[in-house]
PDB file of C-alpha atoms in Angstrom:
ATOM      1  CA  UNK V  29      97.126 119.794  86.198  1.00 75.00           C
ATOM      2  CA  UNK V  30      96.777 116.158  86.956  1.00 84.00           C
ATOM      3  CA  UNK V  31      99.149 114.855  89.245  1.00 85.00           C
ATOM      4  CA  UNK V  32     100.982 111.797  87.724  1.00 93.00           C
ATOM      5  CA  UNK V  33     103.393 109.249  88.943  1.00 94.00           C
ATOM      6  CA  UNK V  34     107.307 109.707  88.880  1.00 95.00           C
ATOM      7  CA  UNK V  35     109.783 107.317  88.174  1.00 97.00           C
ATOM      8  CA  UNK V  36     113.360 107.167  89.948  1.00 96.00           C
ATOM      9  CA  UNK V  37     116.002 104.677  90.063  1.00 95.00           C
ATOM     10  CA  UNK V  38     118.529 104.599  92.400  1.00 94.00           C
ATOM     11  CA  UNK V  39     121.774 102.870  92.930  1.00 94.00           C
ATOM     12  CA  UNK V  40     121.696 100.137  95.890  1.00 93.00           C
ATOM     13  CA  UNK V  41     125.209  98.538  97.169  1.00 91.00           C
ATOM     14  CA  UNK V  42     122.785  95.174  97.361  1.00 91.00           C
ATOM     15  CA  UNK V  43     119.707  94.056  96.090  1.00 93.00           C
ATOM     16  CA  UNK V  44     118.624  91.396  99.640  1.00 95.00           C
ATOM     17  CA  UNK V  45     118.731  93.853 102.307  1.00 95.00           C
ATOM     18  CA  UNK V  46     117.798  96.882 100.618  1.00 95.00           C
ATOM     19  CA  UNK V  47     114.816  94.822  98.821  1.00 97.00           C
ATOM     20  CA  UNK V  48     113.314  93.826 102.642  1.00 97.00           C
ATOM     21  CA  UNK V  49     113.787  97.395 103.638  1.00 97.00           C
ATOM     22  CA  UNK V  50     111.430  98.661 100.824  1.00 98.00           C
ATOM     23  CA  UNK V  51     108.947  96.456 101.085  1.00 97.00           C
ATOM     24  CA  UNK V  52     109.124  95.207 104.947  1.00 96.00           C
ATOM     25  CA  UNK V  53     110.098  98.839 106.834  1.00 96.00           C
ATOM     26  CA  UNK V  54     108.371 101.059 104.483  1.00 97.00           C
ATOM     27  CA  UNK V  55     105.429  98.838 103.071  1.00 96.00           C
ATOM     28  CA  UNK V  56     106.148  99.216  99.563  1.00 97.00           C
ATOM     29  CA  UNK V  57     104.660  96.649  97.007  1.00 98.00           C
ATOM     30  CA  UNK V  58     107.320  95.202  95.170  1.00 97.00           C
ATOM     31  CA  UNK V  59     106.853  94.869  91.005  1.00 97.00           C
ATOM     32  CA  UNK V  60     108.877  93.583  88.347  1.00 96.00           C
ATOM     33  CA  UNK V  61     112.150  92.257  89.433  1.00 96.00           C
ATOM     34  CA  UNK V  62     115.220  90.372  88.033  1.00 93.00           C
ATOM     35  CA  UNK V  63     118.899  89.830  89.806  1.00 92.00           C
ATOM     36  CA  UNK V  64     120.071  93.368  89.629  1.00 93.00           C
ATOM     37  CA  UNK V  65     117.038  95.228  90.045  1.00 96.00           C
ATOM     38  CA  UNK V  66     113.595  95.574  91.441  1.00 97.00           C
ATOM     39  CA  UNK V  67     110.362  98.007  90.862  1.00 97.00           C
ATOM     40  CA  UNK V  68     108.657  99.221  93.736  1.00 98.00           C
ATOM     41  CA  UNK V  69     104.976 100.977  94.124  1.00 98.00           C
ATOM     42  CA  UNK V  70     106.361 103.678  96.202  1.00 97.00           C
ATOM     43  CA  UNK V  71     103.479 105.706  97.781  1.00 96.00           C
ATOM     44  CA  UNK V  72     101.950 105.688  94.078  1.00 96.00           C
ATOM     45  CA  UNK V  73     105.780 106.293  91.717  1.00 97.00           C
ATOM     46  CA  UNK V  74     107.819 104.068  90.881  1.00 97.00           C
ATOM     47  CA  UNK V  75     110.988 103.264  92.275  1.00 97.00           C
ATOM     48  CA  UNK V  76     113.729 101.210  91.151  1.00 97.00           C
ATOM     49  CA  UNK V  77     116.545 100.296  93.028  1.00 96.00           C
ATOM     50  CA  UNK V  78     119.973  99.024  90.647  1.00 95.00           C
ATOM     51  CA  UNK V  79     122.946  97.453  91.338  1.00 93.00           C
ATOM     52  CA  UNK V  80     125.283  99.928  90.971  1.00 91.00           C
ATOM     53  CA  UNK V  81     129.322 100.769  92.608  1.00 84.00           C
ATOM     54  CA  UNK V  82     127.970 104.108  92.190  1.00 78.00           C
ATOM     55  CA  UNK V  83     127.206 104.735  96.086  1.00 68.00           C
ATOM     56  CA  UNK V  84     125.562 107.707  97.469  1.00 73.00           C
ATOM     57  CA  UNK V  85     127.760 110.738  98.428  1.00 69.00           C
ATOM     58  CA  UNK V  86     127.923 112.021 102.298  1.00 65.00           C
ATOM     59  CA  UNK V  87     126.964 115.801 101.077  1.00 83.00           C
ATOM     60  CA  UNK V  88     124.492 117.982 103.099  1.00 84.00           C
ATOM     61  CA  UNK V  89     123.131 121.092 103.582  1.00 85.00           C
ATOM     62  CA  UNK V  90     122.686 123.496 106.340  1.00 87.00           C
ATOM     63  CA  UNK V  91     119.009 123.818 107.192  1.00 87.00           C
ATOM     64  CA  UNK V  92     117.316 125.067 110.416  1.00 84.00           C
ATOM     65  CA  UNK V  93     120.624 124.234 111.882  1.00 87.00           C
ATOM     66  CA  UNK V  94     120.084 120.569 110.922  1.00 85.00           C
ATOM     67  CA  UNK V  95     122.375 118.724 108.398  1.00 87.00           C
ATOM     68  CA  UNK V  96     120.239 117.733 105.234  1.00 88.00           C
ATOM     69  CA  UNK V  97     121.243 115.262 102.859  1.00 86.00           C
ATOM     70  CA  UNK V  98     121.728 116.365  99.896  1.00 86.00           C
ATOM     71  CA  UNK V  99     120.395 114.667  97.458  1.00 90.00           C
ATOM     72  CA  UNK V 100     117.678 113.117  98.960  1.00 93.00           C
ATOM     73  CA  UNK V 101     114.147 111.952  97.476  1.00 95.00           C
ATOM     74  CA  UNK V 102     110.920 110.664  98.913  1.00 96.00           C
ATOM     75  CA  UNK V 103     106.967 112.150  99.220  1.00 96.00           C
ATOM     76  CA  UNK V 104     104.495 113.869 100.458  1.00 96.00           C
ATOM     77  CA  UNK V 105     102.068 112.627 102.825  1.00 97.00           C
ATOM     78  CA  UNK V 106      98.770 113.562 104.274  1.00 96.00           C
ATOM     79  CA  UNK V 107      99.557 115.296 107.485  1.00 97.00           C
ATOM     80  CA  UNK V 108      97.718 112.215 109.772  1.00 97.00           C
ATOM     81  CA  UNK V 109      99.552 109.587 107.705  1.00 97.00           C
ATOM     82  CA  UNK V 110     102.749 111.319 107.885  1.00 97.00           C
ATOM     83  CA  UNK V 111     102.436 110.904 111.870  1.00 97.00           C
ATOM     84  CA  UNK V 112     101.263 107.569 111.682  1.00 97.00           C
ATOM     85  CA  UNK V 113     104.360 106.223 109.186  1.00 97.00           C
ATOM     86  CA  UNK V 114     106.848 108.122 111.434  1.00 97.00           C
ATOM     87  CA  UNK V 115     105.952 106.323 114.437  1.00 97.00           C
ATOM     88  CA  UNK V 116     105.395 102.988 112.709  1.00 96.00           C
ATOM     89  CA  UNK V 117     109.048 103.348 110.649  1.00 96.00           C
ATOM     90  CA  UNK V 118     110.802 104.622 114.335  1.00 96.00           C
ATOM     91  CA  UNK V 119     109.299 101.026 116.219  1.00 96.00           C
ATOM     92  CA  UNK V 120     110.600  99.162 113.347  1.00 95.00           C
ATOM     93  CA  UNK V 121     114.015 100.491 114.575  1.00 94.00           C
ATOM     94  CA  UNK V 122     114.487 103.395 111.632  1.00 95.00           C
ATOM     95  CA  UNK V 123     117.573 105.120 113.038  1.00 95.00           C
ATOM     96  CA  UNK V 124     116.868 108.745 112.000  1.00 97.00           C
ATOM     97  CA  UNK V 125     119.116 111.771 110.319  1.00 95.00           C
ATOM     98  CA  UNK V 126     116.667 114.116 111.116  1.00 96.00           C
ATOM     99  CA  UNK V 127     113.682 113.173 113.616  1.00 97.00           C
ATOM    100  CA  UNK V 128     110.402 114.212 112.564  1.00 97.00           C
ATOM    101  CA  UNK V 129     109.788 117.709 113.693  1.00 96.00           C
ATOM    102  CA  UNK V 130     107.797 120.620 112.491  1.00 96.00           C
ATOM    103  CA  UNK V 131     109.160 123.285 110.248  1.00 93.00           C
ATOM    104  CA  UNK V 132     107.439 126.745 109.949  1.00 91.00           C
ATOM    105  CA  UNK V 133     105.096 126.001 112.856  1.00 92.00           C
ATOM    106  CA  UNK V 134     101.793 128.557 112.752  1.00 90.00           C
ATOM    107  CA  UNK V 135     103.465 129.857 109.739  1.00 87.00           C
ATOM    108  CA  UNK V 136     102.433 129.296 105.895  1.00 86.00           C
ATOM    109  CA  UNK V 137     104.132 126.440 104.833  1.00 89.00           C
ATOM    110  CA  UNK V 138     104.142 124.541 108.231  1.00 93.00           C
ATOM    111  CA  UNK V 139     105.129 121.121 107.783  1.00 95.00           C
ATOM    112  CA  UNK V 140     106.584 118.062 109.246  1.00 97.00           C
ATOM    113  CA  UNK V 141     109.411 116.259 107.820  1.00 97.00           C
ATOM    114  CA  UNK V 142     111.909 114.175 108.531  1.00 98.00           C
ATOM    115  CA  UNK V 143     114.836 111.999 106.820  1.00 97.00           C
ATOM    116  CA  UNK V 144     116.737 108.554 106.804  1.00 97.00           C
ATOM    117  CA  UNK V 145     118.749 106.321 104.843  1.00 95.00           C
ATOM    118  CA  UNK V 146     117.666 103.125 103.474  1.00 95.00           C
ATOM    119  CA  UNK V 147     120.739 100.694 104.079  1.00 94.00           C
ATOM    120  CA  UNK V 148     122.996 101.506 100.767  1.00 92.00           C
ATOM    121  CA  UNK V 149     123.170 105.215 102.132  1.00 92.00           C
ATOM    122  CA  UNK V 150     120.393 106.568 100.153  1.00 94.00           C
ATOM    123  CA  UNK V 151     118.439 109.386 101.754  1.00 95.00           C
ATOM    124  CA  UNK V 152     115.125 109.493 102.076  1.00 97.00           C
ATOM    125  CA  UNK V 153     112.919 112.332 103.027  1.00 97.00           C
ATOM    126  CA  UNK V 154     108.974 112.074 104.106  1.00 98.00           C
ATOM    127  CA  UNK V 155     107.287 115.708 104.972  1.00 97.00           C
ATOM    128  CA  UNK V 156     103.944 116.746 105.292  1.00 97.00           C
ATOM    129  CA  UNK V 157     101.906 120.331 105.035  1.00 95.00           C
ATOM    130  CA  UNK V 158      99.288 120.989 107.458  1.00 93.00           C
ATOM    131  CA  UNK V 159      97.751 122.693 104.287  1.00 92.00           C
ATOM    132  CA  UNK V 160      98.641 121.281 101.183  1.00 92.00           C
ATOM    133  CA  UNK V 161      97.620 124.126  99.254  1.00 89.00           C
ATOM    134  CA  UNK V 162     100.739 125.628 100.578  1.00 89.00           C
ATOM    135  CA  UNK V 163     103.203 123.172  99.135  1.00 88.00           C
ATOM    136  CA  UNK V 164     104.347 125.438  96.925  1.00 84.00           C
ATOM    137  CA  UNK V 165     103.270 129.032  98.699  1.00 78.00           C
ATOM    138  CA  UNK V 166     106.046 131.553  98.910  1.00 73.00           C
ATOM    139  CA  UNK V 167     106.760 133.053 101.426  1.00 63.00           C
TER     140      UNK V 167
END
């Protein structure tokens, strides 16, 4: 199956700051636009953030004895991009959840991940397989 874009929108406390964060800290190409929204090119999908008093909930989950937001979004990169974003989104001052580390290591399914909120409290999760055919490998 071809893979095709998603869309997601997501509520923002602000449009300013959370706008620069998008496009400045993670590099994403801003779109269409008015007051109360704004499309983003996020890694290929579209992302909207919205207005919205709806903020994000403080819920997580227990995993490898880490806290995980729950919910959280975001994609998966190429293994040597993955590395590359981390360190470029940690000297632009990212304050991290979860610092990149590697999950499953010499195991099927190894991957990297890691997770932070953009500034309305939305979390954000970035991962990457050293073999992508096992993104979705059981165990």
């Amino acid at each position: 199956m071809k893979l095709t874009p998603f869309h997601l929108a997501i509520p923002v406390k602000e449009i300013t700051t959370t706008r620069d964060f998008y496009r400045d800290t993670l590099g994403c190409t801003e779109g269409r636009s008015s007051d109360h929204w704004v499309d983003f090119d996020f890694f290929g999908h579209q992302l909207v953030i919205h207005i919205s008093d709806n903020a994000p909930g403080a819920s997580h989950n227990d995993v490898d004895g880490k806290a995980v937001p729950v919910p959280h979004f975001g994609v998966v990169l190429e293994w040597d991009v993955f590395h590359a974003f981390a360190k470029a989104i940690s000297q632009k001052g990212i304050e991290f959840i979860i610092e990149p580390y590697i999950r499953f290591e010499g195991l099927p399914g190894e991957q990297a991940t890691m997770f932070f909120l953009d500034p309305s409290g939305n979390a954000l999760e970035f991962k990457a397989f050293k073999d992508m055919d096992q993104l979705f490998a059981a165990e």
